[in-house]
PDB file of C-alpha atoms in Angstrom:
ATOM      1  CA  MET A 682       0.000   0.000   0.000  1.00  0.00           C
ATOM      2  CA  GLY A 683       1.163   3.521  -0.644  1.00  0.00           C
ATOM      3  CA  GLU A 684       0.256   7.139  -1.211  1.00  0.00           C
ATOM      4  CA  VAL A 685       1.481   9.618  -3.816  1.00  0.00           C
ATOM      5  CA  HIS A 686       1.187  13.397  -3.545  1.00  0.00           C
ATOM      6  CA  THR A 687       1.562  15.335  -6.785  1.00  0.00           C
ATOM      7  CA  GLY A 688       1.888  19.068  -7.381  1.00  0.00           C
ATOM      8  CA  LEU A 689       3.422  21.829  -9.451  1.00  0.00           C
ATOM      9  CA  LEU A 690       7.095  22.438  -8.699  1.00  0.00           C
ATOM     10  CA  GLN A 691       7.353  25.784  -6.908  1.00  0.00           C
ATOM     11  CA  ASN A 692       9.457  27.534  -9.519  1.00  0.00           C
ATOM     12  CA  SER A 693       8.615  30.135 -12.163  1.00  0.00           C
ATOM     13  CA  GLY A 694       9.831  27.936 -15.013  1.00  0.00           C
ATOM     14  CA  GLU A 695      11.031  24.488 -15.909  1.00  0.00           C
ATOM     15  CA  ILE A 696      14.239  23.526 -14.093  1.00  0.00           C
ATOM     16  CA  SER A 697      17.172  21.890 -15.834  1.00  0.00           C
ATOM     17  CA  GLU A 698      18.353  18.328 -15.389  1.00  0.00           C
ATOM     18  CA  SER A 699      21.330  19.454 -13.307  1.00  0.00           C
ATOM     19  CA  THR A 700      19.063  21.496 -11.027  1.00  0.00           C
ATOM     20  CA  CYS A 701      16.755  18.481 -10.670  1.00  0.00           C
ATOM     21  CA  ARG A 702      19.728  16.492  -9.399  1.00  0.00           C
ATOM     22  CA  GLN A 703      20.560  19.162  -6.824  1.00  0.00           C
ATOM     23  CA  VAL A 704      16.949  19.673  -5.695  1.00  0.00           C
ATOM     24  CA  LEU A 705      16.396  15.938  -5.183  1.00  0.00           C
ATOM     25  CA  GLY A 706      19.870  15.225  -3.800  1.00  0.00           C
ATOM     26  CA  ILE A 707      18.594  15.626  -0.269  1.00  0.00           C
ATOM     27  CA  THR A 708      20.334  12.520   1.003  1.00  0.00           C
ATOM     28  CA  ALA A 709      24.047  13.264   0.935  1.00  0.00           C
ATOM     29  CA  GLY A 710      26.237  10.642  -0.647  1.00  0.00           C
ATOM     30  CA  GLU A 711      23.506   8.982  -2.698  1.00  0.00           C
ATOM     31  CA  THR A 712      22.754   9.410  -6.379  1.00  0.00           C
ATOM     32  CA  VAL A 713      19.706  10.975  -8.013  1.00  0.00           C
ATOM     33  CA  ARG A 714      18.670   8.791 -10.944  1.00  0.00           C
ATOM     34  CA  VAL A 715      17.709  10.642 -14.123  1.00  0.00           C
ATOM     35  CA  SER A 716      16.217   9.323 -17.353  1.00  0.00           C
ATOM     36  CA  ARG A 717      16.040  11.619 -20.385  1.00  0.00           C
ATOM     37  CA  ARG A 718      13.724   9.804 -22.822  1.00  0.00           C
ATOM     38  CA  PRO A 719      10.979  10.437 -23.687  1.00  0.00           C
ATOM     39  CA  ILE A 720      10.966  13.165 -21.031  1.00  0.00           C
ATOM     40  CA  VAL A 721      13.363  14.138 -18.254  1.00  0.00           C
ATOM     41  CA  HIS A 722      12.448  12.252 -15.102  1.00  0.00           C
ATOM     42  CA  ALA A 723      14.516  12.567 -11.910  1.00  0.00           C
ATOM     43  CA  LEU A 724      14.157  10.215  -8.939  1.00  0.00           C
ATOM     44  CA  SER A 725      15.562  10.973  -5.476  1.00  0.00           C
ATOM     45  CA  PRO A 726      17.376   8.468  -3.278  1.00  0.00           C
ATOM     46  CA  GLU A 727      14.987   6.521  -1.070  1.00  0.00           C
ATOM     47  CA  ARG A 728      14.415   7.424   2.564  1.00  0.00           C
ATOM     48  CA  LEU A 729      13.318   5.110   5.351  1.00  0.00           C
ATOM     49  CA  THR A 730      10.963   6.105   8.159  1.00  0.00           C
ATOM     50  CA  GLY A 731      10.515   3.781  11.111  1.00  0.00           C
ATOM     51  CA  VAL A 732       6.929   3.193  12.233  1.00  0.00           C
ATOM     52  CA  ASP A 733       5.327   1.403  15.169  1.00  0.00           C
ATOM     53  CA  CYS A 734       1.646   2.212  15.073  1.00  0.00           C
ATOM     54  CA  ALA A 735      -1.869   0.992  14.406  1.00  0.00           C
ATOM     55  CA  LEU A 736      -2.713  -0.043  10.859  1.00  0.00           C
ATOM     56  CA  PRO A 737      -5.995   1.150   9.342  1.00  0.00           C
ATOM     57  CA  ALA A 738      -8.673  -1.546   9.363  1.00  0.00           C
ATOM     58  CA  ALA A 739     -12.177  -1.250   7.972  1.00  0.00           C
ATOM     59  CA  SER A 740     -13.483  -3.254  10.946  1.00  0.00           C
ATOM     60  CA  ARG A 741     -11.816  -0.722  13.303  1.00  0.00           C
ATOM     61  CA  SER A 742     -10.053  -3.615  15.043  1.00  0.00           C
ATOM     62  CA  ARG A 743      -6.707  -2.790  16.635  1.00  0.00           C
ATOM     63  CA  VAL A 744      -3.887  -4.027  14.408  1.00  0.00           C
ATOM     64  CA  ARG A 745      -0.297  -3.138  15.259  1.00  0.00           C
ATOM     65  CA  GLY A 746       2.384  -2.819  12.606  1.00  0.00           C
ATOM     66  CA  VAL A 747       6.130  -2.299  12.998  1.00  0.00           C
ATOM     67  CA  GLY A 748       8.639  -1.680  10.247  1.00  0.00           C
ATOM     68  CA  THR A 749       9.886   0.931   7.808  1.00  0.00           C
ATOM     69  CA  VAL A 750       8.258   3.139   5.161  1.00  0.00           C
ATOM     70  CA  VAL A 751      10.099   3.793   1.896  1.00  0.00           C
ATOM     71  CA  SER A 752       9.743   7.349   0.548  1.00  0.00           C
ATOM     72  CA  ARG A 753      11.059   9.055  -2.551  1.00  0.00           C
ATOM     73  CA  CYS A 754      10.484  12.195  -4.600  1.00  0.00           C
ATOM     74  CA  THR A 755      10.423  12.719  -8.341  1.00  0.00           C
ATOM     75  CA  VAL A 756      10.459  15.667 -10.717  1.00  0.00           C
ATOM     76  CA  THR A 757       9.026  15.116 -14.204  1.00  0.00           C
ATOM     77  CA  GLY A 758       9.721  17.472 -17.079  1.00  0.00           C
ATOM     78  CA  GLY A 759      11.223  19.953 -14.631  1.00  0.00           C
ATOM     79  CA  ARG A 760       7.653  20.941 -13.641  1.00  0.00           C
ATOM     80  CA  VAL A 761       5.757  18.194 -11.787  1.00  0.00           C
ATOM     81  CA  ALA A 762       6.919  17.156  -8.301  1.00  0.00           C
ATOM     82  CA  GLN A 763       5.844  14.068  -6.401  1.00  0.00           C
ATOM     83  CA  GLY A 764       6.298  12.666  -2.926  1.00  0.00           C
ATOM     84  CA  SER A 765       5.641   8.943  -2.727  1.00  0.00           C
ATOM     85  CA  SER A 766       5.668   6.457   0.167  1.00  0.00           C
ATOM     86  CA  TYR A 767       4.839   2.773   0.334  1.00  0.00           C
ATOM     87  CA  VAL A 768       5.074  -0.317   2.501  1.00  0.00           C
ATOM     88  CA  ARG A 769       4.603  -4.037   2.006  1.00  0.00           C
ATOM     89  CA  VAL A 770       2.524  -5.484   4.832  1.00  0.00           C
ATOM     90  CA  VAL A 771       3.410  -9.014   5.967  1.00  0.00           C
ATOM     91  CA  ARG A 772       2.604 -11.157   8.971  1.00  0.00           C
ATOM     92  CA  SER A 773       5.314 -11.195  11.657  1.00  0.00           C
ATOM     93  CA  GLU A 774       6.915 -14.599  12.140  1.00  0.00           C
ATOM     94  CA  ALA A 775       7.932 -13.776  15.708  1.00  0.00           C
ATOM     95  CA  ASP A 776       4.589 -12.125  16.558  1.00  0.00           C
ATOM     96  CA  ARG A 777       6.381  -9.747  18.896  1.00  0.00           C
ATOM     97  CA  ARG A 778       8.350  -6.597  18.464  1.00  0.00           C
ATOM     98  CA  LEU A 779      12.015  -7.190  17.587  1.00  0.00           C
ATOM     99  CA  ALA A 780      15.091  -4.948  17.610  1.00  0.00           C
ATOM    100  CA  TRP A 781      15.115  -2.096  15.054  1.00  0.00           C
ATOM    101  CA  SER A 782      18.048  -3.723  13.286  1.00  0.00           C
ATOM    102  CA  HIS A 783      15.624  -6.449  12.162  1.00  0.00           C
ATOM    103  CA  TYR A 784      13.258  -3.945  10.532  1.00  0.00           C
ATOM    104  CA  LEU A 785      16.025  -1.791   9.052  1.00  0.00           C
ATOM    105  CA  ALA A 786      17.290  -4.882   7.254  1.00  0.00           C
ATOM    106  CA  ARG A 787      13.891  -5.155   5.515  1.00  0.00           C
ATOM    107  CA  PRO A 788      13.276  -1.702   3.996  1.00  0.00           C
ATOM    108  CA  GLY A 789       9.686  -0.984   3.065  1.00  0.00           C
ATOM    109  CA  VAL A 790       8.251  -3.906   5.069  1.00  0.00           C
ATOM    110  CA  VAL A 791       5.783  -3.476   7.933  1.00  0.00           C
ATOM    111  CA  GLU A 792       5.189  -6.595  10.007  1.00  0.00           C
ATOM    112  CA  VAL A 793       1.763  -7.177  11.546  1.00  0.00           C
ATOM    113  CA  LEU A 794       1.767  -8.274  15.169  1.00  0.00           C
ATOM    114  CA  GLY A 795      -1.281 -10.382  15.884  1.00  0.00           C
ATOM    115  CA  LYS A 796      -4.140 -11.416  13.647  1.00  0.00           C
ATOM    116  CA  ALA A 797      -5.321  -9.359  10.695  1.00  0.00           C
ATOM    117  CA  LYS A 798      -7.065  -9.950   7.385  1.00  0.00           C
ATOM    118  CA  ALA A 799      -5.539  -8.493   4.232  1.00  0.00           C
ATOM    119  CA  ALA A 800      -8.946  -7.479   2.857  1.00  0.00           C
ATOM    120  CA  ASP A 801      -9.772  -5.665   6.099  1.00  0.00           C
ATOM    121  CA  LEU A 802      -6.525  -3.668   5.968  1.00  0.00           C
ATOM    122  CA  ALA A 803      -6.949  -2.887   2.263  1.00  0.00           C
ATOM    123  CA  GLU A 804     -10.481  -1.594   2.796  1.00  0.00           C
ATOM    124  CA  GLY A 805      -9.373   0.378   5.836  1.00  0.00           C
ATOM    125  CA  PHE A 806      -6.479   2.028   4.036  1.00  0.00           C
ATOM    126  CA  THR A 807      -8.454   3.094   0.964  1.00  0.00           C
ATOM    127  CA  GLY A 808     -11.509   4.000   3.030  1.00  0.00           C
ATOM    128  CA  ASP A 809     -11.547   6.445   5.909  1.00  0.00           C
ATOM    129  CA  PRO A 810      -8.594   5.561   8.171  1.00  0.00           C
ATOM    130  CA  ALA A 811      -9.072   6.224  11.882  1.00  0.00           C
ATOM    131  CA  PRO A 812      -6.880   8.932  13.472  1.00  0.00           C
ATOM    132  CA  GLY A 813      -3.557   7.678  14.761  1.00  0.00           C
ATOM    133  CA  CYS A 814      -3.199   4.936  12.168  1.00  0.00           C
ATOM    134  CA  LEU A 815      -0.317   4.604   9.720  1.00  0.00           C
ATOM    135  CA  ASP A 816      -0.430   7.805   7.651  1.00  0.00           C
ATOM    136  CA  LEU A 817       1.613   7.387   4.472  1.00  0.00           C
ATOM    137  CA  GLY A 818       0.152  10.628   3.123  1.00  0.00           C
ATOM    138  CA  ALA A 819       1.800  12.605   5.918  1.00  0.00           C
ATOM    139  CA  VAL A 820       5.165  10.977   5.180  1.00  0.00           C
ATOM    140  CA  SER A 821       4.837  11.701   1.443  1.00  0.00           C
ATOM    141  CA  GLY A 822       3.688  15.251   2.088  1.00  0.00           C
ATOM    142  CA  ARG A 823       6.609  16.045   4.391  1.00  0.00           C
ATOM    143  CA  PHE A 824       9.131  14.742   1.881  1.00  0.00           C
ATOM    144  CA  LEU A 825       7.508  16.742  -0.918  1.00  0.00           C
ATOM    145  CA  ASP A 826       7.461  19.877   1.285  1.00  0.00           C
ATOM    146  CA  LEU A 827      11.183  19.428   1.839  1.00  0.00           C
ATOM    147  CA  VAL A 828      11.844  19.358  -1.896  1.00  0.00           C
ATOM    148  CA  GLN A 829       9.552  22.331  -2.573  1.00  0.00           C
ATOM    149  CA  ALA A 830      11.452  24.350   0.061  1.00  0.00           C
ATOM    150  CA  SER A 831      14.761  23.916  -1.756  1.00  0.00           C
ATOM    151  CA  PRO A 832      16.670  27.227  -1.988  1.00  0.00           C
ATOM    152  CA  LEU A 833      17.309  26.381  -5.645  1.00  0.00           C
ATOM    153  CA  LEU A 834      13.621  27.047  -6.399  1.00  0.00           C
ATOM    154  CA  ASP A 835      12.367  30.647  -6.647  1.00  0.00           C
ATOM    155  CA  ARG A 836       8.894  29.715  -5.271  1.00  0.00           C
ATOM    156  CA  ARG A 837       7.190  31.813  -7.962  1.00  0.00           C
ATOM    157  CA  ALA A 838       4.991  29.181  -9.603  1.00  0.00           C
ATOM    158  CA  PRO A 839       3.233  30.580 -12.694  1.00  0.00           C
ATOM    159  CA  PHE A 840      -0.205  29.453 -11.475  1.00  0.00           C
ATOM    160  CA  LYS A 841      -1.806  27.953  -8.391  1.00  0.00           C
ATOM    161  CA  ILE A 842      -3.074  24.383  -8.541  1.00  0.00           C
ATOM    162  CA  PRO A 843      -3.784  22.191  -5.490  1.00  0.00           C
ATOM    163  CA  ARG A 844      -1.888  18.985  -4.924  1.00  0.00           C
ATOM    164  CA  THR A 845      -3.655  15.689  -5.524  1.00  0.00           C
ATOM    165  CA  SER A 846      -3.216  12.533  -3.470  1.00  0.00           C
ATOM    166  CA  LEU A 847      -3.503   8.969  -4.747  1.00  0.00           C
ATOM    167  CA  ARG A 848      -3.838   6.295  -2.061  1.00  0.00           C
ATOM    168  CA  TRP A 849      -3.266   2.832  -3.494  1.00  0.00           C
ATOM    169  CA  VAL A 850      -3.384  -0.825  -2.528  1.00  0.00           C
ATOM    170  CA  ALA A 851      -1.840  -3.566  -4.660  1.00  0.00           C
ATOM    171  CA  GLU A 852      -2.566  -7.264  -4.214  1.00  0.00           C
ATOM    172  CA  THR A 853      -1.591 -10.425  -6.040  1.00  0.00           C
ATOM    173  CA  GLY A 854      -4.243 -12.267  -8.026  1.00  0.00           C
ATOM    174  CA  GLU A 855      -6.366 -12.073 -11.154  1.00  0.00           C
ATOM    175  CA  PRO A 856      -5.527  -8.743 -12.862  1.00  0.00           C
ATOM    176  CA  SER A 857      -7.934  -5.899 -12.214  1.00  0.00           C
ATOM    177  CA  ILE A 858      -7.765  -2.160 -11.568  1.00  0.00           C
ATOM    178  CA  ARG A 859     -10.208   0.264  -9.970  1.00  0.00           C
ATOM    179  CA  PHE A 860      -9.494   3.997  -9.959  1.00  0.00           C
ATOM    180  CA  THR A 861     -11.867   6.186  -7.947  1.00  0.00           C
ATOM    181  CA  LEU A 862     -12.193   9.969  -7.655  1.00  0.00           C
ATOM    182  CA  HIS A 863     -13.406  10.898  -4.176  1.00  0.00           C
ATOM    183  CA  THR A 864     -12.943  14.685  -4.050  1.00  0.00           C
ATOM    184  CA  GLU A 865     -11.200  17.230  -6.248  1.00  0.00           C
ATOM    185  CA  GLN A 866      -7.882  16.264  -4.658  1.00  0.00           C
ATOM    186  CA  GLU A 867      -8.314  12.701  -3.332  1.00  0.00           C
ATOM    187  CA  ARG A 868      -8.194   9.483  -5.343  1.00  0.00           C
ATOM    188  CA  THR A 869      -7.821   5.787  -4.549  1.00  0.00           C
ATOM    189  CA  LEU A 870      -6.547   2.899  -6.606  1.00  0.00           C
ATOM    190  CA  ARG A 871      -7.140  -0.821  -6.032  1.00  0.00           C
ATOM    191  CA  LEU A 872      -4.810  -2.926  -8.154  1.00  0.00           C
ATOM    192  CA  THR A 873      -4.596  -6.700  -8.433  1.00  0.00           C
ATOM    193  CA  HIS A 874      -1.613  -7.922 -10.417  1.00  0.00           C
ATOM    194  CA  PRO A 875      -0.080 -11.304 -11.260  1.00  0.00           C
ATOM    195  CA  GLY A 876       3.120 -12.339  -9.523  1.00  0.00           C
ATOM    196  CA  PRO A 877       4.798 -10.889  -6.443  1.00  0.00           C
ATOM    197  CA  PHE A 878       5.002  -7.193  -5.591  1.00  0.00           C
ATOM    198  CA  THR A 879       7.911  -5.277  -7.122  1.00  0.00           C
ATOM    199  CA  PRO A 880       8.850  -1.548  -7.200  1.00  0.00           C
ATOM    200  CA  ALA A 881       7.512  -1.557 -10.781  1.00  0.00           C
ATOM    201  CA  VAL A 882       4.030  -1.443  -9.237  1.00  0.00           C
ATOM    202  CA  VAL A 883       5.025   1.772  -7.423  1.00  0.00           C
ATOM    203  CA  ASP A 884       6.226   3.208 -10.744  1.00  0.00           C
ATOM    204  CA  LEU A 885       2.812   2.470 -12.258  1.00  0.00           C
ATOM    205  CA  CYS A 886       0.983   4.191  -9.393  1.00  0.00           C
ATOM    206  CA  GLU A 887       3.250   7.253  -9.588  1.00  0.00           C
ATOM    207  CA  ASP A 888       2.802   7.447 -13.363  1.00  0.00           C
ATOM    208  CA  LEU A 889      -0.965   7.267 -12.963  1.00  0.00           C
ATOM    209  CA  ALA A 890      -0.857   9.960 -10.250  1.00  0.00           C
ATOM    210  CA  THR A 891       1.219  12.243 -12.500  1.00  0.00           C
ATOM    211  CA  HIS A 892      -1.241  12.033 -15.375  1.00  0.00           C
ATOM    212  CA  ASP A 893      -4.278  12.328 -13.145  1.00  0.00           C
ATOM    213  CA  TRP A 894      -2.767  15.571 -11.758  1.00  0.00           C
ATOM    214  CA  LEU A 895      -2.028  16.848 -15.276  1.00  0.00           C
ATOM    215  CA  LEU A 896      -5.578  16.128 -16.390  1.00  0.00           C
ATOM    216  CA  THR A 897      -7.052  17.682 -13.250  1.00  0.00           C
ATOM    217  CA  SER A 898      -4.884  20.804 -13.627  1.00  0.00           C
ATOM    218  CA  LEU A 899      -5.816  21.271 -17.281  1.00  0.00           C
ATOM    219  CA  LEU A 900      -9.496  20.945 -16.390  1.00  0.00           C
ATOM    220  CA  VAL A 901      -9.115  23.634 -13.713  1.00  0.00           C
ATOM    221  CA  ILE A 902      -7.284  26.009 -16.069  1.00  0.00           C
ATOM    222  CA  VAL A 903      -9.920  25.567 -18.797  1.00  0.00           C
ATOM    223  CA  GLU A 904     -12.687  26.213 -16.260  1.00  0.00           C
ATOM    224  CA  ARG A 905     -10.908  29.344 -15.002  1.00  0.00           C
ATOM    225  CA  ALA A 906     -10.671  30.643 -18.588  1.00  0.00           C
ATOM    226  CA  ARG A 907     -14.501  30.825 -18.740  1.00  0.00           C
ATOM    227  CA  ILE A 908     -14.480  30.169 -22.466  1.00  0.00           C
ATOM    228  CA  GLY A 909     -17.545  31.626 -24.146  1.00  0.00           C
ATOM    229  CA  THR A 910     -18.326  34.090 -21.358  1.00  0.00           C
ATOM    230  CA  THR A 911     -15.155  36.189 -21.378  1.00  0.00           C
ATOM    231  CA  PRO A 912     -13.526  38.069 -24.301  1.00  0.00           C
ATOM    232  CA  GLY A 913     -11.364  35.833 -26.488  1.00  0.00           C
ATOM    233  CA  ALA A 914      -8.061  37.512 -25.683  1.00  0.00           C
ATOM    234  CA  GLN A 915      -8.751  37.302 -21.971  1.00  0.00           C
ATOM    235  CA  ALA A 916      -9.666  33.616 -22.200  1.00  0.00           C
ATOM    236  CA  VAL A 917      -6.490  32.864 -24.160  1.00  0.00           C
ATOM    237  CA  ALA A 918      -4.400  34.708 -21.568  1.00  0.00           C
ATOM    238  CA  ARG A 919      -5.899  32.503 -18.870  1.00  0.00           C
ATOM    239  CA  LEU A 920      -5.109  29.405 -20.940  1.00  0.00           C
ATOM    240  CA  ALA A 921      -1.485  30.415 -21.473  1.00  0.00           C
ATOM    241  CA  PRO A 922      -0.122  28.574 -18.380  1.00  0.00           C
ATOM    242  CA  ALA A 923      -1.408  25.296 -19.779  1.00  0.00           C
ATOM    243  CA  ILE A 924       0.319  25.920 -23.105  1.00  0.00           C
ATOM    244  CA  ASP A 925       3.572  27.031 -21.513  1.00  0.00           C
ATOM    245  CA  HIS A 926       3.879  24.456 -18.742  1.00  0.00           C
ATOM    246  CA  LEU A 927       1.611  21.412 -19.143  1.00  0.00           C
ATOM    247  CA  LEU A 928       0.671  20.335 -22.668  1.00  0.00           C
ATOM    248  CA  HIS A 929       4.050  18.787 -23.513  1.00  0.00           C
ATOM    249  CA  LEU A 930       4.136  16.594 -20.400  1.00  0.00           C
ATOM    250  CA  TRP A 931       1.442  14.052 -21.346  1.00  0.00           C
ATOM    251  CA  MET A 932       3.222  10.708 -21.872  1.00  0.00           C
ATOM    252  CA  PRO A 933       1.265   7.951 -20.128  1.00  0.00           C
ATOM    253  CA  ALA A 934       3.025   4.639 -19.385  1.00  0.00           C
ATOM    254  CA  ALA A 935       6.350   5.924 -20.740  1.00  0.00           C
ATOM    255  CA  ARG A 936       8.213   4.524 -17.718  1.00  0.00           C
ATOM    256  CA  VAL A 937       5.930   1.613 -16.865  1.00  0.00           C
ATOM    257  CA  GLU A 938       7.216  -1.923 -17.293  1.00  0.00           C
ATOM    258  CA  GLU A 939       5.708  -3.836 -20.193  1.00  0.00           C
ATOM    259  CA  TRP A 940       3.859  -6.395 -18.066  1.00  0.00           C
ATOM    260  CA  LEU A 941       1.965  -3.584 -16.309  1.00  0.00           C
ATOM    261  CA  THR A 942       0.939  -1.585 -19.399  1.00  0.00           C
ATOM    262  CA  PRO A 943      -2.363  -3.513 -19.794  1.00  0.00           C
ATOM    263  CA  PHE A 944      -3.532  -1.699 -16.646  1.00  0.00           C
ATOM    264  CA  TRP A 945      -2.949   1.659 -18.356  1.00  0.00           C
ATOM    265  CA  ASP A 946      -4.707   0.320 -21.460  1.00  0.00           C
ATOM    266  CA  SER A 947      -7.679  -0.549 -19.290  1.00  0.00           C
ATOM    267  CA  LEU A 948      -7.856   2.993 -17.905  1.00  0.00           C
ATOM    268  CA  GLU A 949      -7.569   4.386 -21.432  1.00  0.00           C
ATOM    269  CA  ARG A 950     -10.688   2.450 -22.434  1.00  0.00           C
ATOM    270  CA  ARG A 951     -12.600   3.520 -19.345  1.00  0.00           C
ATOM    271  CA  PRO A 952     -12.652   6.240 -18.057  1.00  0.00           C
ATOM    272  CA  GLY A 953     -10.429   7.338 -20.991  1.00  0.00           C
ATOM    273  CA  PHE A 954      -7.659   9.554 -19.639  1.00  0.00           C
ATOM    274  CA  THR A 955      -6.040  10.370 -22.985  1.00  0.00           C
ATOM    275  CA  ARG A 956      -9.397  10.849 -24.719  1.00  0.00           C
ATOM    276  CA  GLN A 957     -10.358  13.540 -22.213  1.00  0.00           C
ATOM    277  CA  TRP A 958      -6.870  15.086 -22.339  1.00  0.00           C
ATOM    278  CA  ARG A 959      -6.957  15.392 -26.146  1.00  0.00           C
ATOM    279  CA  SER A 960     -10.416  16.915 -26.033  1.00  0.00           C
ATOM    280  CA  LEU A 961      -9.194  19.603 -23.629  1.00  0.00           C
ATOM    281  CA  VAL A 962      -6.015  20.233 -25.627  1.00  0.00           C
ATOM    282  CA  ASP A 963      -8.080  20.651 -28.809  1.00  0.00           C
ATOM    283  CA  ARG A 964     -10.290  23.137 -27.009  1.00  0.00           C
ATOM    284  CA  VAL A 965      -7.291  25.162 -25.842  1.00  0.00           C
ATOM    285  CA  ARG A 966      -5.765  25.224 -29.325  1.00  0.00           C
ATOM    286  CA  ASP A 967      -9.094  26.106 -30.943  1.00  0.00           C
ATOM    287  CA  GLN A 968      -9.379  29.116 -28.652  1.00  0.00           C
ATOM    288  CA  VAL A 969      -5.860  30.239 -29.535  1.00  0.00           C
ATOM    289  CA  ALA A 970      -6.563  29.788 -33.261  1.00  0.00           C
ATOM    290  CA  MET A 971      -9.853  31.694 -33.094  1.00  0.00           C
ATOM    291  CA  ASN A 972      -8.248  34.538 -31.175  1.00  0.00           C
ATOM    292  CA  THR A 973      -5.376  34.717 -33.653  1.00  0.00           C
ATOM    293  CA  LEU A 974      -7.798  34.880 -36.593  1.00  0.00           C
ATOM    294  CA  ALA A 975      -9.769  37.609 -34.844  1.00  0.00           C
ATOM    295  CA  LEU A 976      -6.606  39.642 -34.278  1.00  0.00           C
ATOM    296  CA  LEU A 977      -5.520  39.206 -37.904  1.00  0.00           C
ATOM    297  CA  SER A 978      -8.967  40.200 -39.127  1.00  0.00           C
ATOM    298  CA  ALA A 979      -8.963  43.292 -36.915  1.00  0.00           C
ATOM    299  CA  SER A 980      -5.475  44.211 -38.115  1.00  0.00           C
ATOM    300  CA  ALA A 981      -6.497  43.843 -41.772  1.00  0.00           C
ATOM    301  CA  GLU A 982      -9.586  45.956 -41.203  1.00  0.00           C
ATOM    302  CA  THR A 983      -7.455  48.682 -39.621  1.00  0.00           C
ATOM    303  CA  GLY A 984      -5.090  48.594 -42.588  1.00  0.00           C
ATOM    304  CA  ARG A 985      -7.936  49.141 -45.077  1.00  0.00           C
ATOM    305  CA  ARG A 986      -9.086  52.304 -43.306  1.00  0.00           C
TER     306      ARG A 986
END
């Protein structure tokens, strides 16, 4: 299970690859991994957070978990920042708390002390977790805040867009995926995949969170433009941030392993992420084209007088 927070990098423009490395190089002595194709994607070193707390359960039963949370941050296209945390929940063989050295040797694993049902924990985590339970969103948010506070960023973002959070649970079994929008900022994902859990599943969830944020942000910008009720030039000015900072970032499944791409294909069929994205992009470009034609027509009319 995990949670991804996604937001606009707090900088006036796109940052370079070298700046990405410095911004994400929070852990001294470890390397920021960067891929350049098809878009620059920088991944921070992983951080571990020790936890000994209650795990969320839909039945509200008390379930104790001890272990470590893995967290990391990414910057995509020099514009989109993410904080991501996840754990793999397993039953404790000792059924009692052990020395921290035991848990540190198993990064990203939280051991359950006592009895618990996987379905109960999955429902509890994606539902409405009780206060005081394992809060992966808080861990992700703190890590993302740390990156956004980097002195290398000028904190003059070209537009304001709220962060989104994607809380996900992955299980092994017959493949299926269920993506749910709860509020304007909160989403959940239930994923069942063949074979054992690997970090590739985290990559899929982060990729989905990135594109959900892009789509949500473009929707907000188009709504703010009030197309049809404001003068054309004013509407185009309000659409400019999307053209300058977002439209070139849409590349779903570009970094997802091949065996997981059918899940993206499923989401493309329903609800149709790319279909909605293209519709919005066409609307933005149509507005720009119409405004340009209007300006040319007005200029020609002035010339004839």
